[in-house]
Tab-separated table of C-alpha atoms in Angstrom:
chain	number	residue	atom	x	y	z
A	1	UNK	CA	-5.577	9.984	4.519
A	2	UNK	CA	-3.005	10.006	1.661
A	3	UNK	CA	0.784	10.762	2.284
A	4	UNK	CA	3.262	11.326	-0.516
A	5	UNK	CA	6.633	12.645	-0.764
A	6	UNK	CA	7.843	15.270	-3.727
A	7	UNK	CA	11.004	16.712	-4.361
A	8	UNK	CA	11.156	20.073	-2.276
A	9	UNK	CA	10.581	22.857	-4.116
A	10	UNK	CA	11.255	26.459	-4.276
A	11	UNK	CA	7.350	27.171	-3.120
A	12	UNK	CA	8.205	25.338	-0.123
A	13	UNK	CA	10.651	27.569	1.516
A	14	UNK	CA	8.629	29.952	3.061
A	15	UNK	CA	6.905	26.656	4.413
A	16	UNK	CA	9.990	25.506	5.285
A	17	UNK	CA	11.346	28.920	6.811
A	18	UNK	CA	7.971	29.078	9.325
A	19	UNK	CA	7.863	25.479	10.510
A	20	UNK	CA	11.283	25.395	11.328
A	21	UNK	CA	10.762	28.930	13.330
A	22	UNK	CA	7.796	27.616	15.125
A	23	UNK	CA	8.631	26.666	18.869
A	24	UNK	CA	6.753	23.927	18.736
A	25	UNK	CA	8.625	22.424	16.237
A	26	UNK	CA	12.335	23.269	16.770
A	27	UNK	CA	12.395	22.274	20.191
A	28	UNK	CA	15.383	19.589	19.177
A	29	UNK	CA	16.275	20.934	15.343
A	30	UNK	CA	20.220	22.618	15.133
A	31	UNK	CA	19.737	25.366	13.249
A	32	UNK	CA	20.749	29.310	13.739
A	33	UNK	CA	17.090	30.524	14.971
A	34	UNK	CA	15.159	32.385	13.487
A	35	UNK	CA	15.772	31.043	10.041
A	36	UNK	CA	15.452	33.476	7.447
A	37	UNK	CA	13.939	33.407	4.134
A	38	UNK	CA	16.673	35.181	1.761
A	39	UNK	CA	19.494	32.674	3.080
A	40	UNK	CA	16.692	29.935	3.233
A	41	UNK	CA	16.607	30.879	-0.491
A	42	UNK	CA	19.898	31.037	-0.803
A	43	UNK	CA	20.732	27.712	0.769
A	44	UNK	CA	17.962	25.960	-1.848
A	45	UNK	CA	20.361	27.626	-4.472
A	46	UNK	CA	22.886	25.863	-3.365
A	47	UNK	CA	21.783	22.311	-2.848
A	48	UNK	CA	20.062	22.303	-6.220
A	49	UNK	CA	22.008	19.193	-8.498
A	50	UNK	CA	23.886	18.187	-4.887
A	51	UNK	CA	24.103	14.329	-4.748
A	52	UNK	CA	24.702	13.593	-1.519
A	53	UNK	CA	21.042	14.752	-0.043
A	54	UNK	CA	17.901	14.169	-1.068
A	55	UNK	CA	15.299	17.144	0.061
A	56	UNK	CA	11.359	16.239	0.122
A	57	UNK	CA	7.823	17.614	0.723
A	58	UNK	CA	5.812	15.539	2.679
A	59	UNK	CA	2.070	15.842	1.619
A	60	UNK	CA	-0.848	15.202	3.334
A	61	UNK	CA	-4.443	15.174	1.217
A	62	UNK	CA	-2.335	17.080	-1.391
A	63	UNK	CA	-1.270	19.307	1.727
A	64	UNK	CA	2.396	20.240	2.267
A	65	UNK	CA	2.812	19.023	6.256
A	66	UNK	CA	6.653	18.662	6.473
A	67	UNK	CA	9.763	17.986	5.268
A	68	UNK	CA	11.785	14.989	4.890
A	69	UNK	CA	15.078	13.500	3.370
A	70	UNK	CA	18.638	12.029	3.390
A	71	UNK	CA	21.640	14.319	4.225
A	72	UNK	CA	25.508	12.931	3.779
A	73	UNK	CA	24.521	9.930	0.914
A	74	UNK	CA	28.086	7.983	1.091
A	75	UNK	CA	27.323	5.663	-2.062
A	76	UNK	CA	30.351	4.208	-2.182
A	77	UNK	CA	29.532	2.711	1.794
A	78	UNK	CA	25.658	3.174	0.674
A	79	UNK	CA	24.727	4.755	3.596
A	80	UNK	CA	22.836	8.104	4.218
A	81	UNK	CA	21.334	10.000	7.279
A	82	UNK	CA	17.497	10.395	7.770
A	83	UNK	CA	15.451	13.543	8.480
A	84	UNK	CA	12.248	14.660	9.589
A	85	UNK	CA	10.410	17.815	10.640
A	86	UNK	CA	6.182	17.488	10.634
A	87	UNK	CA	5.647	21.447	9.818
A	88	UNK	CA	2.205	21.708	10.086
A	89	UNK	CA	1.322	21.107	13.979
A	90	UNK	CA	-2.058	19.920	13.882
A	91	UNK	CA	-0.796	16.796	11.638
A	92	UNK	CA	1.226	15.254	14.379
A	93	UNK	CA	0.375	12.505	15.933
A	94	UNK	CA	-1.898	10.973	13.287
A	95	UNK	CA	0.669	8.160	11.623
A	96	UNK	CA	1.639	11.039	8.906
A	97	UNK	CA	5.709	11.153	9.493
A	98	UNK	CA	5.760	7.094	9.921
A	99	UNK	CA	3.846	6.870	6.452
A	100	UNK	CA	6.367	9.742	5.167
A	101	UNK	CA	9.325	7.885	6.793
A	102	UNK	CA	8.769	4.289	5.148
A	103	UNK	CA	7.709	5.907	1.731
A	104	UNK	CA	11.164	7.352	2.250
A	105	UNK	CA	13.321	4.323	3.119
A	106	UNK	CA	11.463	2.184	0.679
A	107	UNK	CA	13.391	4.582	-1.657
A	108	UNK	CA	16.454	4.829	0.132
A	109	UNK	CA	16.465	1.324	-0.496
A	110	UNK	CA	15.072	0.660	-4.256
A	111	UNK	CA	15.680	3.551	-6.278
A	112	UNK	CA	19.394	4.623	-4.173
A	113	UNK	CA	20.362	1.096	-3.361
A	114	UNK	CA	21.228	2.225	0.188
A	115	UNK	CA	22.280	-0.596	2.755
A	116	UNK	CA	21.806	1.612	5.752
A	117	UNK	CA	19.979	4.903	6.824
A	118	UNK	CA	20.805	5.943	10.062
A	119	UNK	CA	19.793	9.418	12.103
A	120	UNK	CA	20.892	10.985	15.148
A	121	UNK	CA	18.167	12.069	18.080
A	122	UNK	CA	18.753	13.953	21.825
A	123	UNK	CA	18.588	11.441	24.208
A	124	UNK	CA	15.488	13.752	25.149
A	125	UNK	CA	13.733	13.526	21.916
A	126	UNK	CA	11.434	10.741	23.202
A	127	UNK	CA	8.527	11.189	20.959
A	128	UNK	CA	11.141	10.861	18.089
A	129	UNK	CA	12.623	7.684	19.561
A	130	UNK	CA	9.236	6.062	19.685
A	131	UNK	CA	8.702	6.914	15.866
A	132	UNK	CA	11.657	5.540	14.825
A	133	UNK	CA	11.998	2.577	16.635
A	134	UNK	CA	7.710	1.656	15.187
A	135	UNK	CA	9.053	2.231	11.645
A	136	UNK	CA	12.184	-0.474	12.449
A	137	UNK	CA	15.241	1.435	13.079
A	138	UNK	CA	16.926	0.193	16.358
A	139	UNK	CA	18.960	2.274	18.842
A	140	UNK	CA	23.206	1.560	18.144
A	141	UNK	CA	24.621	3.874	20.760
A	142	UNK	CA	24.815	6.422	22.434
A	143	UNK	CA	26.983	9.550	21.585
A	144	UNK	CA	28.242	11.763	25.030
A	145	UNK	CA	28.498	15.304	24.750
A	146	UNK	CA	28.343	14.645	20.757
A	147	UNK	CA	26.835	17.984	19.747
A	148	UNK	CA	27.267	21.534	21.268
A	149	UNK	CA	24.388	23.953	20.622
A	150	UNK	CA	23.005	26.954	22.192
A	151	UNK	CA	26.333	26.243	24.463
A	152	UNK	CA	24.666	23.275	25.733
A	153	UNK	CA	26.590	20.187	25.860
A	154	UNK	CA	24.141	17.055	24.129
A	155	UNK	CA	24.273	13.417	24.478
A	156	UNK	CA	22.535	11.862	21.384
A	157	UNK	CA	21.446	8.209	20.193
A	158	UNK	CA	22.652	6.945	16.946
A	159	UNK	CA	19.697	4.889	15.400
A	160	UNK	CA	20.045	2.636	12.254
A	161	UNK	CA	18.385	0.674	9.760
A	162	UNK	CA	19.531	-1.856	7.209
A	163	UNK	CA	18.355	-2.397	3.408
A	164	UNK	CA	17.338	-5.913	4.765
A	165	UNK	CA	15.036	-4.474	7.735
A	166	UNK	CA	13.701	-1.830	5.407
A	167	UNK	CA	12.603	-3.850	3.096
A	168	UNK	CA	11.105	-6.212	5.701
A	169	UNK	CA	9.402	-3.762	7.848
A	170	UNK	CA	7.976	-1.243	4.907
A	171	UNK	CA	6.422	-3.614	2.921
């Protein structure tokens, strides 16, 4: 099985636009539901030269399966915040978004010079939590009542990785 990462591209959005409105992928995702392709377009419009995110395909035996990336890159504290969403539902479970994920932080690390990538996950987002934690990122804290959505109060983790650990653990 080869996984690679691209840049996310305009032919991904209506990818994009139906994995993210699949239930059996947005389960713990915080967006306004359903998404919508013109303001999916729209928002790619707008993110195009951005610095502080980096948006990716994830690819699968030259597949597109998901999306990945860093949102909020702080490079003066060289920091950024990790994301994943496997798209395509019959590619879960088969080591695809931990090959995608340490593809990622190896660049995070190399080619950004990032010291830390960190993510947030509901404290019910167990599958998630066992992902992460297998690629090397370990658990800081956990955040009460951090996020409001659908009028539901959430408690999250906050889950981190340093350049160090990344560069231990990927390679």
């Amino acid at each position: 099985m080869e996984i690679k990462i691209r840049k996310f591209i305009k032919e991904d959005i209506p990818l994009k636009v139906e994995w993210i409105n699949n239930s059996e992928n947005n389960q713990f995702l915080h967006y306004d539901l359903p998404l919508d392709i013109d303001k999916t377009f729209s928002w790619f419009e707008n993110i195009q030269n951005r610095e502080d995110r980096l948006d990716l395909t994830i690819i699968c035996n030259g597949v597109p399966v998901g999306i990945i990336g860093l949102l909020n890159i702080d490079r003066n504290n060289k920091k950024a915040e990790y994301y994943i969403t496997i798209g395509k539902t019959s590619f879960k479970g088969m080591g695809v978004a931990k090959k995608a994920t340490e593809l990622l932080l190896e660049q995070a690390y190399e080619i950004y010079g990032l010291n830390k990538v960190y993510l947030f996950t509901e404290v019910e987002n167990v599958s998630a939590q066992k992902l992460f934690e297998r690629v090397g990122f370990k658990k800081e804290g956990l955040l009460k009542e951090d996020i409001i959505h659908n009028q539901r109060k959430l408690d999250r983790y906050i889950y981190g990785i340093l350049a160090a650990e990344i560069s231990r653990e990927v390679k």
